[in-house]
Amino acid sequence: MYNLIRAELFKLRRDRSFLVLLLIIALLSLAYPLLYYIDNKTSGKPQFTGAEFLIKFVASNGYVIKFSVAALAGFFIASEYTTGVMKSAASSGNDRGKLYTAKLIGFSAGAMVISLIFPLLSLAEVSMISGFGQLPEGVDALFIPRALGFTLLYTAAYAAIGALFTAVFAESGKTISFLMIFFLAINMILGSLAEYIPVLATVYDYSVFKLLGEIGKTHMDGSDLPALLLAPLLTIVVSGLLGVLVFRKKEIK
């Protein structure tokens, strides 16, 4: 199992799609705050400090997480079905459950690295331009490590969902298209259905799809944390087990 995980992490470091995604997200992370800087300077508005920028825009990182998981699932995992790599791996004698788990760990690690680029790079750039500033009065001093920690945890949950659907479709184009639409539309779909089916309202309230938007909250009390922690952990476990089940029964051509 250890060797399988090492092999996946080795492939990840050399995967062109992963490196290209890193570069694209890095460039966007530098350009995004720069546009605000130019706009504010032109209009005479006060500039954001690093702390203010992170608080205001950390929620925008949710789109980076969804986009990177969908793209990486298609290029890093699904492409191996079409190139025959997955068939060779499945016929190598290794347990399919271990193969899937190692692939999920490597894939999640890549998505988690990408998920930190926007908050860290934009924070560094704005801090260099306008200074880090200070957190607003009343904001918990643990806000930054808490937001980054939840970013990693929720990215892993989204990666587990992405890997599950990749095992179902086993094709890059279908995987990327489906995951893009699914991640962008699931909130609207569940939110609309919850108005007519009460039990769905509870499911939606405690799902990673809704709670992803809560991880950048500046104020959290003890009642927020259990749901914010349990929802992604349960999603990882359930999606991972379903993914193993699908992968074990799948005929790989």
Coordinates of N, CA and C in Angstrom, one line a residue, residues 44-225:
G44 N -9.7 55.9 -6.5 CA -9.4 56.6 -5.2 C -9.9 55.9 -4.0
K45 N -10.3 54.6 -4.1 CA -10.7 53.9 -3.0 C -9.6 53.4 -2.2
P46 N -9.7 53.2 -0.9 CA -8.6 52.6 0.0 C -8.3 51.2 -0.5
Q47 N -7.0 50.9 -0.4 CA -6.5 49.5 -0.8 C -6.8 48.5 0.3
F48 N -7.0 47.3 -0.2 CA -7.2 46.2 0.8 C -5.8 45.9 1.4
T49 N -5.8 45.5 2.7 CA -4.6 44.9 3.3 C -4.7 43.4 3.0
G50 N -3.6 42.7 3.3 CA -3.6 41.3 3.1 C -4.7 40.6 3.9
A51 N -4.8 41.0 5.2 CA -5.9 40.4 6.1 C -7.3 40.6 5.5
E52 N -7.5 41.9 5.1 CA -8.9 42.2 4.6 C -9.2 41.4 3.4
F53 N -8.2 41.3 2.5 CA -8.4 40.6 1.2 C -8.7 39.2 1.5
L54 N -8.0 38.5 2.4 CA -8.2 37.1 2.7 C -9.6 36.9 3.2
I55 N -10.0 37.8 4.2 CA -11.4 37.6 4.8 C -12.5 37.8 3.7
K56 N -12.3 38.8 2.9 CA -13.4 39.1 1.9 C -13.5 38.1 0.8
F57 N -12.3 37.5 0.4 CA -12.3 36.7 -0.8 C -12.0 35.2 -0.6
V58 N -11.8 34.8 0.6 CA -11.5 33.4 0.8 C -12.7 32.5 0.3
A59 N -13.9 33.0 0.4 CA -15.0 32.2 -0.1 C -14.9 31.9 -1.6
S60 N -14.3 32.8 -2.4 CA -14.1 32.7 -3.8 C -13.3 31.4 -4.1
N61 N -12.5 31.0 -3.2 CA -11.6 29.8 -3.4 C -12.4 28.6 -3.6
G62 N -13.7 28.6 -3.2 CA -14.6 27.4 -3.5 C -14.7 27.1 -5.0
Y63 N -14.7 28.1 -5.8 CA -14.7 27.9 -7.3 C -13.4 27.2 -7.7
V64 N -12.3 27.6 -7.2 CA -11.0 27.0 -7.5 C -11.0 25.6 -7.1
I65 N -11.5 25.3 -6.0 CA -11.6 23.9 -5.5 C -12.4 23.0 -6.5
K66 N -13.6 23.5 -6.8 CA -14.5 22.7 -7.7 C -13.9 22.6 -9.1
F67 N -13.3 23.6 -9.6 CA -12.7 23.6 -11.0 C -11.5 22.6 -11.0
S68 N -10.6 22.7 -10.0 CA -9.4 21.9 -10.0 C -9.7 20.5 -9.7
V69 N -10.7 20.1 -8.9 CA -11.1 18.7 -8.7 C -11.6 18.1 -10.0
A70 N -12.5 18.9 -10.6 CA -13.1 18.3 -11.9 C -12.0 18.1 -13.0
A71 N -11.1 19.1 -13.1 CA -10.1 19.0 -14.2 C -9.1 17.9 -13.8
L72 N -8.7 17.9 -12.6 CA -7.6 16.9 -12.2 C -8.2 15.5 -12.2
A73 N -9.5 15.3 -11.9 CA -10.1 14.0 -12.0 C -10.1 13.5 -13.4
G74 N -10.4 14.4 -14.3 CA -10.4 14.0 -15.7 C -9.1 13.7 -16.3
F75 N -8.1 14.5 -16.0 CA -6.8 14.3 -16.6 C -5.9 13.4 -15.8
F76 N -6.0 13.4 -14.5 CA -5.0 12.6 -13.7 C -5.5 11.2 -13.5
I77 N -6.8 11.0 -13.4 CA -7.4 9.6 -13.1 C -8.0 9.0 -14.4
A78 N -9.0 9.7 -14.9 CA -9.8 9.2 -16.0 C -9.0 8.9 -17.2
S79 N -8.0 9.7 -17.5 CA -7.2 9.4 -18.7 C -6.5 8.1 -18.6
E80 N -6.2 7.6 -17.4 CA -5.5 6.3 -17.3 C -6.4 5.1 -17.7
Y81 N -7.7 5.3 -17.7 CA -8.6 4.3 -18.3 C -8.5 4.2 -19.8
T82 N -8.4 5.3 -20.4 CA -8.3 5.3 -21.9 C -6.9 4.9 -22.4
T83 N -5.9 5.2 -21.7 CA -4.5 4.9 -22.1 C -4.1 3.4 -21.8
G84 N -5.0 2.8 -21.0 CA -4.7 1.4 -20.6 C -3.9 1.2 -19.3
V85 N -3.4 2.3 -18.7 CA -2.7 2.3 -17.5 C -3.5 1.6 -16.4
M86 N -4.8 2.0 -16.3 CA -5.6 1.5 -15.2 C -5.8 0.0 -15.4
K87 N -6.0 -0.5 -16.7 CA -6.2 -1.9 -16.9 C -4.9 -2.7 -16.5
S88 N -3.8 -2.2 -16.8 CA -2.5 -2.8 -16.4 C -2.4 -2.9 -14.9
A89 N -2.8 -1.8 -14.3 CA -2.7 -1.8 -12.8 C -3.6 -2.8 -12.2
A90 N -4.8 -2.9 -12.7 CA -5.8 -3.8 -12.2 C -5.5 -5.2 -12.4
S91 N -4.7 -5.5 -13.5 CA -4.3 -6.9 -13.7 C -3.0 -7.2 -13.1
S92 N -2.4 -6.3 -12.4 CA -1.1 -6.6 -11.8 C -1.1 -7.5 -10.6
G93 N -2.2 -7.8 -10.1 CA -2.3 -8.7 -8.9 C -2.6 -7.9 -7.6
N94 N -2.5 -6.6 -7.7 CA -2.8 -5.8 -6.5 C -4.3 -5.7 -6.2
D95 N -4.6 -5.7 -5.0 CA -6.1 -5.6 -4.6 C -6.6 -4.3 -5.2
R96 N -7.8 -4.4 -5.8 CA -8.4 -3.2 -6.4 C -8.7 -2.1 -5.3
G97 N -9.1 -2.5 -4.2 CA -9.4 -1.6 -3.1 C -8.2 -0.8 -2.8
K98 N -7.0 -1.4 -2.7 CA -5.8 -0.7 -2.4 C -5.4 0.2 -3.6
L99 N -5.6 -0.2 -4.8 CA -5.3 0.6 -6.0 C -6.1 1.9 -6.0
Y100 N -7.4 1.7 -5.7 CA -8.3 2.9 -5.7 C -8.0 3.8 -4.5
T101 N -7.7 3.3 -3.4 CA -7.3 4.1 -2.2 C -6.1 4.9 -2.5
A102 N -5.1 4.2 -3.0 CA -3.8 4.9 -3.4 C -4.0 6.0 -4.4
K103 N -4.8 5.7 -5.4 CA -5.1 6.7 -6.4 C -5.9 7.9 -5.8
L104 N -6.8 7.6 -4.9 CA -7.6 8.7 -4.2 C -6.7 9.6 -3.4
I105 N -5.7 8.9 -2.7 CA -4.8 9.7 -1.8 C -3.9 10.6 -2.7
G106 N -3.4 10.1 -3.8 CA -2.6 10.9 -4.7 C -3.4 12.0 -5.3
F107 N -4.6 11.7 -5.7 CA -5.4 12.7 -6.3 C -5.8 13.8 -5.3
S108 N -6.2 13.4 -4.1 CA -6.6 14.4 -3.1 C -5.4 15.3 -2.7
A109 N -4.2 14.7 -2.7 CA -3.0 15.5 -2.3 C -2.8 16.6 -3.4
G110 N -3.0 16.2 -4.7 CA -2.8 17.2 -5.7 C -3.9 18.3 -5.6
A111 N -5.1 17.9 -5.4 CA -6.2 18.9 -5.3 C -6.0 19.8 -4.1
M112 N -5.5 19.2 -3.0 CA -5.3 20.0 -1.8 C -4.2 21.1 -2.0
V113 N -3.1 20.7 -2.7 CA -2.0 21.6 -3.0 C -2.6 22.8 -3.8
I114 N -3.3 22.5 -4.8 CA -3.9 23.5 -5.7 C -4.8 24.4 -4.9
S115 N -5.6 23.9 -3.9 CA -6.6 24.6 -3.2 C -5.9 25.7 -2.3
L116 N -4.7 25.6 -2.0 CA -4.0 26.6 -1.1 C -3.4 27.7 -1.9
I117 N -3.3 27.5 -3.2 CA -2.5 28.5 -4.0 C -3.2 29.9 -3.9
F118 N -4.5 29.9 -4.2 CA -5.2 31.2 -4.2 C -5.1 32.0 -2.9
P119 N -5.5 31.4 -1.8 CA -5.4 32.1 -0.5 C -4.0 32.5 -0.1
L120 N -3.0 31.7 -0.4 CA -1.7 32.0 0.1 C -1.0 33.0 -0.9
L121 N -1.1 32.8 -2.2 CA -0.5 33.7 -3.1 C -1.1 35.1 -3.1
S122 N -2.4 35.1 -3.1 CA -3.1 36.4 -3.1 C -2.8 37.2 -1.7
L123 N -2.8 36.4 -0.6 CA -2.4 37.0 0.7 C -1.0 37.6 0.6
A124 N -0.1 36.8 0.1 CA 1.3 37.3 0.0 C 1.4 38.5 -0.9
E125 N 0.8 38.5 -2.0 CA 0.9 39.6 -3.0 C 0.3 40.9 -2.4
V126 N -0.9 40.8 -1.9 CA -1.6 42.0 -1.3 C -0.8 42.5 -0.1
S127 N -0.2 41.6 0.7 CA 0.5 42.0 1.9 C 1.8 42.8 1.4
M128 N 2.4 42.4 0.3 CA 3.6 43.0 -0.2 C 3.2 44.4 -0.8
I129 N 2.0 44.5 -1.3 CA 1.6 45.8 -1.9 C 1.1 46.8 -0.9
S130 N 0.3 46.3 0.0 CA -0.4 47.2 1.0 C -0.1 46.9 2.4
G131 N 0.7 45.9 2.7 CA 0.9 45.5 4.1 C -0.1 44.4 4.5
F132 N 0.2 43.7 5.5 CA -0.7 42.6 6.0 C -1.9 43.2 6.7
G133 N -1.6 44.4 7.4 CA -2.7 45.0 8.2 C -2.9 44.1 9.5
Q134 N -4.2 44.2 9.9 CA -4.5 43.3 11.1 C -5.9 42.9 10.9
L135 N -6.2 41.8 11.6 CA -7.6 41.2 11.6 C -8.5 42.2 12.2
P136 N -9.7 42.4 11.7 CA -10.7 43.3 12.3 C -11.0 42.9 13.8
E137 N -11.4 43.9 14.5 CA -11.7 43.7 15.9 C -12.8 42.7 16.1
G138 N -12.5 41.7 16.9 CA -13.5 40.7 17.2 C -13.3 39.4 16.3
V139 N -12.4 39.5 15.3 CA -12.1 38.3 14.5 C -11.1 37.4 15.3
D140 N -11.5 36.1 15.4 CA -10.6 35.2 16.1 C -9.2 35.1 15.5
A141 N -8.2 35.1 16.4 CA -6.8 35.1 15.9 C -6.5 33.8 15.1
L142 N -7.3 32.8 15.3 CA -7.1 31.5 14.6 C -7.8 31.5 13.3
F143 N -8.3 32.6 12.8 CA -9.1 32.6 11.6 C -8.3 32.0 10.4
I144 N -7.1 32.5 10.2 CA -6.3 32.1 9.0 C -6.0 30.6 9.1
P145 N -5.4 30.0 10.1 CA -5.1 28.6 10.1 C -6.4 27.8 10.1
R146 N -7.5 28.3 10.7 CA -8.7 27.5 10.6 C -9.3 27.5 9.2
A147 N -9.3 28.7 8.5 CA -9.8 28.7 7.2 C -9.0 27.8 6.2
L148 N -7.6 27.9 6.4 CA -6.8 27.0 5.5 C -7.0 25.5 5.8
G149 N -7.1 25.2 7.1 CA -7.3 23.8 7.5 C -8.6 23.3 6.9
F150 N -9.7 24.1 7.0 CA -11.0 23.6 6.5 C -10.9 23.6 4.9
T151 N -10.1 24.5 4.3 CA -9.9 24.4 2.9 C -9.4 23.0 2.5
L152 N -8.4 22.6 3.2 CA -7.8 21.3 2.9 C -8.8 20.1 3.1
L153 N -9.5 20.2 4.2 CA -10.5 19.1 4.5 C -11.6 19.1 3.5
Y154 N -12.1 20.2 3.1 CA -13.2 20.2 2.2 C -12.8 19.9 0.8
T155 N -11.5 20.2 0.4 CA -11.0 19.8 -0.9 C -10.9 18.3 -0.9
A156 N -10.4 17.7 0.2 CA -10.3 16.2 0.2 C -11.7 15.6 0.0
A157 N -12.8 16.2 0.6 CA -14.1 15.7 0.5 C -14.6 15.8 -1.0
Y158 N -14.3 16.9 -1.6 CA -14.7 17.1 -3.0 C -13.9 16.2 -3.9
A159 N -12.6 15.9 -3.5 CA -11.8 15.0 -4.3 C -12.4 13.6 -4.2
A160 N -12.9 13.2 -3.0 CA -13.5 11.9 -2.9 C -14.7 11.7 -3.7
I161 N -15.5 12.8 -3.8 CA -16.7 12.7 -4.7 C -16.2 12.7 -6.2
G162 N -15.2 13.5 -6.5 CA -14.7 13.4 -7.9 C -14.2 12.1 -8.3
A163 N -13.4 11.5 -7.4 CA -12.9 10.1 -7.7 C -14.0 9.1 -7.9
L164 N -15.0 9.2 -7.1 CA -16.2 8.3 -7.2 C -16.8 8.4 -8.6
F165 N -17.1 9.6 -9.1 CA -17.7 9.7 -10.4 C -16.7 9.4 -11.5
T166 N -15.4 9.6 -11.3 CA -14.4 9.2 -12.3 C -14.4 7.7 -12.5
A167 N -14.6 6.9 -11.3 CA -14.7 5.5 -11.5 C -15.9 5.0 -12.2
V168 N -17.0 5.8 -12.1 CA -18.2 5.5 -12.8 C -18.1 5.8 -14.3
F169 N -17.6 7.0 -14.7 CA -17.5 7.3 -16.1 C -16.3 6.8 -16.9
A170 N -15.1 6.8 -16.2 CA -13.9 6.3 -16.7 C -13.5 6.9 -18.1
E171 N -13.8 8.1 -18.2 CA -13.5 8.8 -19.5 C -13.3 10.3 -19.2
S172 N -12.2 10.9 -19.7 CA -11.8 12.3 -19.3 C -12.9 13.3 -19.6
G173 N -13.4 13.3 -20.9 CA -14.4 14.3 -21.3 C -15.7 14.2 -20.5
K174 N -16.2 13.0 -20.3 CA -17.4 12.8 -19.5 C -17.2 13.2 -18.1
T175 N -16.1 12.8 -17.5 CA -15.8 13.1 -16.1 C -15.8 14.6 -15.9
I176 N -15.0 15.3 -16.7 CA -14.8 16.7 -16.5 C -16.1 17.5 -16.7
S177 N -16.8 17.1 -17.7 CA -18.1 17.8 -18.0 C -19.1 17.6 -16.9
F178 N -19.3 16.3 -16.5 CA -20.2 16.0 -15.5 C -19.9 16.7 -14.2
L179 N -18.6 16.6 -13.7 CA -18.2 17.2 -12.4 C -18.4 18.7 -12.4
M180 N -18.0 19.4 -13.6 CA -18.2 20.8 -13.6 C -19.7 21.2 -13.4
I181 N -20.5 20.5 -14.2 CA -22.0 20.8 -14.1 C -22.5 20.5 -12.7
F182 N -22.1 19.3 -12.2 CA -22.6 18.8 -10.9 C -22.2 19.8 -9.8
F183 N -20.9 20.1 -9.7 CA -20.4 21.0 -8.6 C -21.0 22.4 -8.7
L184 N -21.3 22.9 -9.9 CA -21.8 24.2 -10.0 C -23.3 24.3 -9.8
A185 N -24.0 23.1 -10.1 CA -25.5 23.1 -10.0 C -26.1 22.5 -8.8
I186 N -25.3 21.7 -8.1 CA -25.8 20.9 -7.0 C -26.4 21.8 -5.9
N187 N -25.9 23.0 -5.6 CA -26.4 23.8 -4.6 C -27.8 24.3 -5.0
M188 N -27.9 24.7 -6.2 CA -29.2 25.2 -6.7 C -30.3 24.1 -6.7
I189 N -29.9 22.9 -7.1 CA -30.8 21.8 -7.2 C -31.3 21.4 -5.8
L190 N -30.3 21.2 -4.9 CA -30.7 20.8 -3.5 C -31.5 21.9 -2.8
G191 N -31.1 23.1 -3.0 CA -31.8 24.3 -2.4 C -33.2 24.4 -2.9
S192 N -33.4 24.1 -4.2 CA -34.8 24.2 -4.7 C -35.6 23.0 -4.2
L193 N -35.1 21.8 -4.3 CA -35.8 20.6 -3.8 C -36.1 20.7 -2.3
A194 N -35.2 21.3 -1.6 CA -35.4 21.4 -0.1 C -36.7 22.3 0.2
E195 N -37.1 23.1 -0.6 CA -38.3 23.9 -0.4 C -39.5 23.1 -0.4
Y196 N -39.5 21.9 -1.1 CA -40.7 21.1 -1.2 C -40.5 19.8 -0.4
I197 N -39.3 19.4 -0.2 CA -39.1 18.1 0.6 C -38.3 18.5 1.8
P198 N -39.0 18.6 3.0 CA -38.3 19.1 4.2 C -37.1 18.3 4.6
V199 N -37.1 17.0 4.4 CA -36.0 16.2 4.9 C -34.7 16.6 4.1
L200 N -34.9 17.0 2.9 CA -33.8 17.4 2.0 C -33.1 18.7 2.5
A201 N -34.0 19.5 3.2 CA -33.4 20.8 3.7 C -32.4 20.5 4.8
T202 N -32.6 19.5 5.6 CA -31.7 19.1 6.7 C -30.4 18.5 6.0
V203 N -30.6 17.6 5.0 CA -29.5 17.0 4.3 C -28.6 18.1 3.7
Y204 N -29.3 19.0 3.0 CA -28.5 20.1 2.3 C -27.8 21.0 3.3
D205 N -28.4 21.3 4.5 CA -27.8 22.2 5.5 C -26.5 21.6 6.0
Y206 N -26.5 20.3 6.1 CA -25.3 19.6 6.7 C -24.4 18.9 5.6
S207 N -24.5 19.3 4.4 CA -23.8 18.7 3.3 C -22.5 19.6 3.0
V208 N -21.5 19.0 2.4 CA -20.3 19.8 2.1 C -20.6 20.8 1.1
F209 N -21.6 20.6 0.3 CA -21.9 21.6 -0.8 C -22.3 22.9 -0.2
K210 N -23.1 22.9 0.9 CA -23.5 24.2 1.5 C -22.5 24.7 2.5
L211 N -21.9 23.7 3.2 CA -20.9 24.1 4.3 C -19.6 24.6 3.7
L212 N -19.3 24.3 2.5 CA -18.1 24.9 1.9 C -18.1 26.4 1.9
G213 N -19.3 27.0 1.8 CA -19.4 28.4 1.8 C -19.3 29.0 3.2
E214 N -19.2 28.1 4.3 CA -19.2 28.6 5.6 C -17.8 28.6 6.2
I215 N -16.8 28.0 5.5 CA -15.5 27.8 6.1 C -14.7 29.1 6.2
G216 N -15.2 30.1 5.5 CA -14.5 31.4 5.6 C -15.1 32.4 6.6
K217 N -16.1 31.8 7.4 CA -16.8 32.7 8.4 C -15.7 33.2 9.4
T218 N -15.9 34.5 9.7 CA -14.9 35.1 10.7 C -15.3 34.8 12.1
H219 N -16.5 34.4 12.4 CA -16.9 34.1 13.7 C -17.5 32.7 13.8
M220 N -17.0 31.9 14.6 CA -17.6 30.5 14.8 C -17.7 30.2 16.2
D221 N -18.8 29.6 16.6 CA -18.9 29.2 18.0 C -18.8 27.6 18.0
G222 N -18.9 27.1 19.2 CA -18.8 25.7 19.4 C -19.8 24.9 18.6
S223 N -21.0 25.5 18.4 CA -22.0 24.7 17.7 C -21.7 24.6 16.2
D224 N -20.9 25.4 15.6 CA -20.6 25.4 14.2 C -19.6 24.2 13.9
L225 N -18.6 24.0 14.7 CA -17.5 23.2 14.4 C -17.8 21.7 14.2

